[in-house]
Amino acid sequence: MAKQVIIIGGGVAGMSAASALTEMGFSVCLIEKENQTGGHVRQWDRLFPDRRESQEVISFLEGKMKDVEVLLHSSVTAIRRNGTFTVTLDNQHELHGDAILLATGYQLFDAFKKEEYGYGIYDHVMTSAELEEMFRLGIKPMFHDRPPRRVAFIHCVGSRDEKSGNMYCSKACCVTGVKQAIETKEMFPDAEIFNFYMDLRMFDRHFEEMYFEAQRDWGINFIRGRVSECAENTDGSIVVKVEDTLTARPLKITVDLVVLLVGMVAPPETNKLVEMLGLSTGDDRFILPSDEHIMANNTATEGVFLAGAVKGPACIVNSIADGQAAAVQISAYLNSQH
């Protein structure tokens, strides 16, 4: 009888691991709290750096999961171990597995916590996730009934921010800001686009090239500065107050739309799983692997593995690869059991 693997989390990391494990001959059950798999990638329109449609990636992964048992609208309420793992779901259904993979990913930083930016207070302040959803649905972000003349993207909202309690970089925000700035300029050719950043961390393949494209071909303005406050004018436009950290001078720029590039934080369910399985988290509240260099998919709890952004911020490409790597580690572990 094939050994059983339970995967908690149906984003791209969990999907990638699930398909790899079934190809290796294991029986896999994937648990997803939402009504469909795909996680945050479903909320994306086009992916960086080549602006490929996100649905292409999801469809590819779904096509390789034909032999995976998928339980949607399901949450884990308890896990106990007596030789094998017993996982209890919110409908009291019990699953039994020889190994568990945690792929619960991340959630977006709550922009309401940055009151100085006016999110939820001013009509023309939105998050990068909300803008991406508008792109996906074909909705143009208008200023009242006209195209915006100026748009500001504010980087590192909830990341690299001691006040927010998140000292880490969320990795994907910088390149998201560049991608969305280009798409906004495509949509509104006459608009001026500003990116206010601490440091631009274009760490992966073709990211730097896209940054140069944004400046060279689209005229996107990049200003190295820390935004202190956004204030609303009587007409609904937004005054962005920023210190230009290159010139050490304060700036005020009036824009029609502000986009907050929100970072990644550990979701609440991570803490519950940590307690159930005796795991540890780092200062960033993401789950720690047993060795961050050479055993990045393993945990200190035997038979429990990790994949994707459950360990910390990760982009889509790395999450998919990490799911495949976790499958290899799980296979080695199960094949060593007698």
Tab-separated table of C-alpha atoms in Angstrom:
chain	number	residue	atom	x	y	z
A	1	MET	CA	0.000	0.000	0.000
A	2	ALA	CA	1.337	3.448	-0.932
A	3	LYS	CA	2.471	5.634	1.920
A	4	GLN	CA	0.335	8.671	2.659
A	5	VAL	CA	1.396	12.333	2.597
A	6	ILE	CA	-0.832	15.114	3.902
A	7	ILE	CA	-0.169	18.573	2.475
A	8	ILE	CA	-1.617	21.563	4.314
A	9	GLY	CA	-1.919	24.510	1.945
A	10	GLY	CA	-2.959	24.543	-1.703
A	11	GLY	CA	-0.898	27.389	-3.101
A	12	VAL	CA	1.709	26.842	-5.797
A	13	ALA	CA	4.242	25.305	-3.368
A	14	GLY	CA	1.744	22.742	-2.105
A	15	MET	CA	0.479	21.996	-5.615
A	16	SER	CA	4.013	21.546	-6.922
A	17	ALA	CA	4.898	19.146	-4.104
A	18	ALA	CA	1.653	17.221	-4.484
A	19	SER	CA	2.146	16.511	-8.183
A	20	ALA	CA	5.786	15.499	-7.642
A	21	LEU	CA	4.888	13.119	-4.805
A	22	THR	CA	2.141	11.376	-6.784
A	23	GLU	CA	4.571	10.891	-9.663
A	24	MET	CA	6.888	9.210	-7.134
A	25	GLY	CA	4.121	6.759	-6.246
A	26	PHE	CA	2.865	8.214	-2.968
A	27	SER	CA	-0.755	8.814	-2.019
A	28	VAL	CA	-1.343	12.524	-1.437
A	29	CYS	CA	-4.158	14.457	0.209
A	30	LEU	CA	-4.003	18.242	-0.111
A	31	ILE	CA	-5.978	20.418	2.321
A	32	GLU	CA	-6.951	23.936	1.246
A	33	LYS	CA	-9.004	26.391	3.329
A	34	GLU	CA	-10.299	28.323	0.301
A	35	ASN	CA	-12.719	27.138	-2.381
A	36	GLN	CA	-9.949	26.549	-4.940
A	37	THR	CA	-6.244	25.870	-5.147
A	38	GLY	CA	-3.693	28.364	-6.442
A	39	GLY	CA	-3.346	30.614	-3.394
A	40	HIS	CA	-2.281	34.210	-3.928
A	41	VAL	CA	-1.280	33.537	-7.529
A	42	ARG	CA	-4.984	33.492	-8.447
A	43	GLN	CA	-5.183	37.168	-7.509
A	44	TRP	CA	-2.399	38.082	-9.935
A	45	ASP	CA	-3.030	39.234	-13.476
A	46	ARG	CA	0.431	38.946	-15.011
A	47	LEU	CA	3.653	37.704	-13.484
A	48	PHE	CA	7.058	39.338	-13.466
A	49	PRO	CA	9.427	39.626	-15.229
A	50	ASP	CA	7.857	38.590	-18.564
A	51	ARG	CA	4.242	39.415	-17.616
A	52	ARG	CA	3.018	35.924	-18.326
A	53	GLU	CA	-0.644	35.299	-17.424
A	54	SER	CA	-0.860	33.818	-13.926
A	55	GLN	CA	-3.576	31.379	-14.980
A	56	GLU	CA	-1.096	29.597	-17.238
A	57	VAL	CA	0.982	28.596	-14.221
A	58	ILE	CA	-2.037	27.526	-12.173
A	59	SER	CA	-3.488	25.508	-15.054
A	60	PHE	CA	-0.176	23.713	-15.556
A	61	LEU	CA	0.044	22.746	-11.885
A	62	GLU	CA	-3.618	21.707	-11.762
A	63	GLY	CA	-3.112	19.502	-14.788
A	64	LYS	CA	-0.442	17.523	-12.940
A	65	MET	CA	-2.630	16.952	-9.848
A	66	LYS	CA	-5.119	14.468	-11.315
A	67	ASP	CA	-4.138	11.771	-8.794
A	68	VAL	CA	-4.154	14.099	-5.782
A	69	GLU	CA	-7.078	14.057	-3.348
A	70	VAL	CA	-7.975	17.727	-2.811
A	71	LEU	CA	-10.132	18.831	0.125
A	72	LEU	CA	-11.370	22.400	-0.291
A	73	HIS	CA	-13.040	24.616	2.322
A	74	SER	CA	-11.134	22.631	4.924
A	75	SER	CA	-9.079	23.739	7.936
A	76	VAL	CA	-6.984	21.720	10.359
A	77	THR	CA	-8.186	21.778	13.966
A	78	ALA	CA	-5.914	19.149	15.503
A	79	ILE	CA	-2.910	16.972	14.726
A	80	ARG	CA	-1.754	14.068	16.855
A	81	ARG	CA	0.821	11.387	16.322
A	82	ASN	CA	0.823	7.738	17.305
A	83	GLY	CA	3.209	6.162	14.832
A	84	THR	CA	1.479	7.943	11.950
A	85	PHE	CA	-0.122	11.378	11.911
A	86	THR	CA	-3.848	11.882	12.457
A	87	VAL	CA	-5.131	15.199	11.147
A	88	THR	CA	-8.591	16.371	12.212
A	89	LEU	CA	-10.445	18.839	10.015
A	90	ASP	CA	-13.086	21.414	10.952
A	91	ASN	CA	-15.835	19.037	9.807
A	92	GLN	CA	-14.455	16.381	12.220
A	93	HIS	CA	-13.181	14.302	9.308
A	94	GLU	CA	-9.887	12.542	10.135
A	95	LEU	CA	-6.978	11.904	7.787
A	96	HIS	CA	-4.038	9.584	8.398
A	97	GLY	CA	-0.590	10.180	6.957
A	98	ASP	CA	2.997	9.020	7.199
A	99	ALA	CA	4.346	12.533	6.618
A	100	ILE	CA	3.054	16.096	6.653
A	101	LEU	CA	4.060	19.001	4.445
A	102	LEU	CA	3.238	22.517	5.599
A	103	ALA	CA	2.733	24.904	2.683
A	104	THR	CA	0.422	27.488	4.236
A	105	GLY	CA	2.338	30.394	2.728
A	106	TYR	CA	1.812	33.979	3.815
A	107	GLN	CA	-0.782	36.695	4.086
A	108	LEU	CA	-0.409	40.320	3.067
A	109	PHE	CA	0.507	42.972	5.596
A	110	ASP	CA	-2.526	44.845	6.886
A	111	ALA	CA	-2.169	48.308	5.357
A	112	PHE	CA	-4.618	49.729	7.928
A	113	LYS	CA	-1.735	49.548	10.418
A	114	LYS	CA	0.116	52.271	8.500
A	115	GLU	CA	-2.342	55.056	9.303
A	116	GLU	CA	0.059	57.701	8.042
A	117	TYR	CA	-0.583	56.546	4.472
A	118	GLY	CA	-4.362	56.955	4.739
A	119	TYR	CA	-5.367	53.476	3.621
A	120	GLY	CA	-9.073	52.994	4.319
A	121	ILE	CA	-9.358	56.715	5.029
A	122	TYR	CA	-8.738	58.297	1.620
A	123	ASP	CA	-10.571	57.063	-1.464
A	124	HIS	CA	-7.541	57.084	-3.749
A	125	VAL	CA	-5.127	55.030	-1.647
A	126	MET	CA	-5.042	51.314	-2.435
A	127	THR	CA	-2.748	48.317	-2.021
A	128	SER	CA	-0.714	46.661	-4.753
A	129	ALA	CA	-2.913	43.561	-4.372
A	130	GLU	CA	-6.036	45.625	-5.049
A	131	LEU	CA	-4.451	47.226	-8.096
A	132	GLU	CA	-3.401	43.803	-9.408
A	133	GLU	CA	-6.969	42.562	-8.972
A	134	MET	CA	-8.197	45.536	-11.011
A	135	PHE	CA	-5.720	44.657	-13.752
A	136	ARG	CA	-6.969	41.058	-13.684
A	137	LEU	CA	-10.599	42.147	-13.988
A	138	GLY	CA	-9.873	44.755	-16.657
A	139	ILE	CA	-10.889	47.679	-14.415
A	140	LYS	CA	-9.083	50.991	-14.797
A	141	PRO	CA	-8.194	52.803	-11.544
A	142	MET	CA	-9.712	56.201	-12.319
A	143	PHE	CA	-9.495	59.469	-10.375
A	144	HIS	CA	-13.167	60.372	-10.046
A	145	ASP	CA	-14.247	60.050	-13.696
A	146	ARG	CA	-10.952	60.778	-15.413
A	147	PRO	CA	-7.603	59.013	-15.830
A	148	PRO	CA	-5.086	59.773	-13.057
A	149	ARG	CA	-2.450	62.333	-14.039
A	150	ARG	CA	0.041	61.268	-11.373
A	151	VAL	CA	0.420	57.936	-9.573
A	152	ALA	CA	2.721	57.159	-6.629
A	153	PHE	CA	3.918	53.705	-5.633
A	154	ILE	CA	5.204	53.464	-2.053
A	155	HIS	CA	7.605	50.590	-1.407
A	156	CYS	CA	8.264	48.573	1.772
A	157	VAL	CA	4.839	48.993	3.374
A	158	GLY	CA	5.036	46.668	6.355
A	159	SER	CA	8.484	45.370	5.409
A	160	ARG	CA	11.898	46.513	6.652
A	161	ASP	CA	9.922	48.512	9.179
A	162	GLU	CA	10.777	48.381	12.867
A	163	LYS	CA	7.569	50.209	13.768
A	164	SER	CA	5.536	47.455	12.109
A	165	GLY	CA	7.608	44.749	13.785
A	166	ASN	CA	8.836	43.392	10.462
A	167	MET	CA	12.542	43.892	9.937
A	168	TYR	CA	12.807	41.569	6.953
A	169	CYS	CA	12.543	42.209	3.212
A	170	SER	CA	9.481	40.711	1.506
A	171	LYS	CA	11.519	40.155	-1.678
A	172	ALA	CA	8.766	40.502	-4.293
A	173	CYS	CA	7.567	44.050	-3.528
A	174	CYS	CA	10.239	45.982	-5.436
A	175	VAL	CA	9.773	44.111	-8.681
A	176	THR	CA	5.983	44.242	-8.232
A	177	GLY	CA	6.230	48.025	-8.019
A	178	VAL	CA	8.247	48.144	-11.236
A	179	LYS	CA	5.879	45.801	-13.065
A	180	GLN	CA	2.753	47.627	-11.944
A	181	ALA	CA	4.289	51.016	-12.735
A	182	ILE	CA	4.901	49.892	-16.319
A	183	GLU	CA	1.370	48.492	-16.614
A	184	THR	CA	-0.106	51.707	-15.204
A	185	LYS	CA	1.881	53.741	-17.737
A	186	GLU	CA	0.649	51.465	-20.521
A	187	MET	CA	-2.909	52.042	-19.357
A	188	PHE	CA	-2.458	55.814	-18.894
A	189	PRO	CA	0.303	56.977	-21.298
A	190	ASP	CA	0.009	60.624	-20.239
A	191	ALA	CA	0.349	59.941	-16.517
A	192	GLU	CA	3.484	60.606	-14.474
A	193	ILE	CA	4.469	57.586	-12.390
A	194	PHE	CA	6.612	57.786	-9.250
A	195	ASN	CA	8.194	54.965	-7.239
A	196	PHE	CA	9.315	55.952	-3.730
A	197	TYR	CA	11.743	53.340	-2.430
A	198	MET	CA	14.270	52.665	0.339
A	199	ASP	CA	16.525	50.465	-1.814
A	200	LEU	CA	15.551	48.635	-4.970
A	201	ARG	CA	16.286	44.943	-4.488
A	202	MET	CA	16.055	43.476	-7.976
A	203	PHE	CA	17.522	40.151	-6.980
A	204	ASP	CA	16.440	37.666	-9.618
A	205	ARG	CA	16.875	36.966	-13.318
A	206	HIS	CA	15.682	39.786	-15.627
A	207	PHE	CA	14.479	41.925	-12.699
A	208	GLU	CA	17.216	44.504	-13.173
A	209	GLU	CA	16.512	44.623	-16.899
A	210	MET	CA	12.852	45.367	-16.200
A	211	TYR	CA	13.885	48.184	-13.851
A	212	PHE	CA	15.969	49.754	-16.645
A	213	GLU	CA	13.106	49.234	-19.097
A	214	ALA	CA	10.783	51.126	-16.742
A	215	GLN	CA	13.088	54.152	-16.800
A	216	ARG	CA	14.326	54.002	-20.388
A	217	ASP	CA	11.163	53.030	-22.256
A	218	TRP	CA	8.371	54.216	-19.982
A	219	GLY	CA	9.786	57.246	-18.189
A	220	ILE	CA	8.990	55.938	-14.692
A	221	ASN	CA	10.422	58.174	-11.955
A	222	PHE	CA	12.304	56.443	-9.125
A	223	ILE	CA	12.915	58.527	-6.014
A	224	ARG	CA	14.988	57.141	-3.162
A	225	GLY	CA	13.167	58.439	-0.137
A	226	ARG	CA	11.135	57.623	2.931
A	227	VAL	CA	7.488	58.639	2.785
A	228	SER	CA	6.395	60.137	6.097
A	229	GLU	CA	2.756	60.907	5.405
A	230	CYS	CA	-0.016	61.048	2.848
A	231	ALA	CA	-2.665	63.776	3.226
A	232	GLU	CA	-5.843	64.338	1.236
A	233	ASN	CA	-6.712	67.563	-0.533
A	234	THR	CA	-10.284	68.818	-0.801
A	235	ASP	CA	-10.550	67.468	-4.366
A	236	GLY	CA	-9.514	63.965	-3.238
A	237	SER	CA	-5.965	64.141	-4.577
A	238	ILE	CA	-3.174	62.995	-2.257
A	239	VAL	CA	-0.158	64.972	-1.058
A	240	VAL	CA	2.770	62.596	-0.569
A	241	LYS	CA	5.320	63.934	1.904
A	242	VAL	CA	8.732	62.356	1.534
A	243	GLU	CA	12.358	62.914	2.453
A	244	ASP	CA	14.624	62.481	-0.557
A	245	THR	CA	17.433	60.505	1.064
A	246	LEU	CA	19.874	61.261	-1.755
A	247	THR	CA	19.587	65.040	-1.495
A	248	ALA	CA	18.463	65.126	2.175
A	249	ARG	CA	15.626	67.429	1.163
A	250	PRO	CA	11.912	67.179	1.949
A	251	LEU	CA	9.558	66.809	-1.008
A	252	LYS	CA	5.830	67.206	-1.483
A	253	ILE	CA	4.187	65.713	-4.542
A	254	THR	CA	0.474	65.814	-5.279
A	255	VAL	CA	-0.858	62.689	-6.988
A	256	ASP	CA	-4.247	61.309	-7.948
A	257	LEU	CA	-3.566	57.733	-6.825
A	258	VAL	CA	-1.320	56.120	-4.212
A	259	VAL	CA	-0.447	52.411	-4.376
A	260	LEU	CA	0.992	50.760	-1.257
A	261	LEU	CA	3.346	47.861	-1.981
A	262	VAL	CA	2.409	45.675	0.979
A	263	GLY	CA	4.741	42.932	2.192
A	264	MET	CA	4.291	39.365	3.385
A	265	VAL	CA	3.610	38.253	6.960
A	266	ALA	CA	3.055	34.862	8.561
A	267	PRO	CA	-0.648	33.888	8.590
A	268	PRO	CA	-2.434	33.159	11.901
A	269	GLU	CA	-2.809	29.452	11.095
A	270	THR	CA	0.972	29.139	11.172
A	271	ASN	CA	1.006	29.650	14.942
A	272	LYS	CA	-1.631	26.950	15.414
A	273	LEU	CA	0.350	24.446	13.349
A	274	VAL	CA	3.539	25.353	15.202
A	275	GLU	CA	1.862	24.522	18.515
A	276	MET	CA	0.321	21.292	17.235
A	277	LEU	CA	3.592	19.977	15.819
A	278	GLY	CA	6.149	21.336	18.291
A	279	LEU	CA	7.866	23.552	15.735
A	280	SER	CA	9.806	26.788	16.125
A	281	THR	CA	9.509	30.189	14.487
A	282	GLY	CA	12.098	32.886	13.889
A	283	ASP	CA	11.970	36.548	14.836
A	284	ASP	CA	9.965	37.064	11.654
A	285	ARG	CA	7.281	34.600	12.927
A	286	PHE	CA	7.729	32.279	9.935
A	287	ILE	CA	8.528	28.610	10.620
A	288	LEU	CA	12.172	27.643	11.027
A	289	PRO	CA	13.560	24.628	9.149
A	290	SER	CA	15.959	22.284	10.901
A	291	ASP	CA	18.905	23.815	9.011
A	292	GLU	CA	18.432	26.855	6.801
A	293	HIS	CA	21.380	25.974	4.553
A	294	ILE	CA	21.326	22.218	3.983
A	295	MET	CA	17.949	20.981	5.305
A	296	ALA	CA	15.690	23.863	4.360
A	297	ASN	CA	12.624	21.653	3.762
A	298	ASN	CA	12.977	19.633	6.967
A	299	THR	CA	11.900	20.526	10.486
A	300	ALA	CA	13.110	19.420	13.900
A	301	THR	CA	9.939	17.292	14.162
A	302	GLU	CA	10.385	13.964	12.392
A	303	GLY	CA	8.070	13.494	9.447
A	304	VAL	CA	7.123	17.188	9.164
A	305	PHE	CA	8.375	19.188	6.190
A	306	LEU	CA	8.096	22.746	4.836
A	307	ALA	CA	7.715	24.310	1.393
A	308	GLY	CA	7.367	27.813	0.033
A	309	ALA	CA	6.573	31.002	1.902
A	310	VAL	CA	5.677	29.206	5.137
A	311	LYS	CA	9.417	29.666	5.839
A	312	GLY	CA	9.480	33.335	4.844
A	313	PRO	CA	8.828	35.587	1.848
A	314	ALA	CA	9.326	33.845	-1.499
A	315	CYS	CA	8.423	34.539	-5.107
A	316	ILE	CA	6.379	32.187	-7.284
A	317	VAL	CA	9.321	30.607	-9.112
A	318	ASN	CA	11.111	29.802	-5.872
A	319	SER	CA	7.940	28.486	-4.212
A	320	ILE	CA	7.296	26.041	-7.045
A	321	ALA	CA	10.902	24.834	-6.987
A	322	ASP	CA	10.792	24.554	-3.201
A	323	GLY	CA	7.684	22.372	-3.406
A	324	GLN	CA	9.551	20.007	-5.706
A	325	ALA	CA	12.560	19.999	-3.376
A	326	ALA	CA	10.320	19.194	-0.413
A	327	ALA	CA	8.872	16.245	-2.335
A	328	VAL	CA	12.372	14.810	-2.766
A	329	GLN	CA	13.059	15.133	0.966
A	330	ILE	CA	9.727	13.525	1.859
A	331	SER	CA	10.390	10.665	-0.548
A	332	ALA	CA	13.823	10.033	1.003
A	333	TYR	CA	12.292	10.045	4.479
A	334	LEU	CA	9.406	7.686	3.654
A	335	ASN	CA	11.616	5.281	1.743
A	336	SER	CA	13.891	5.052	4.775
A	337	GLN	CA	11.001	3.963	7.010
A	338	HIS	CA	10.280	0.288	7.525
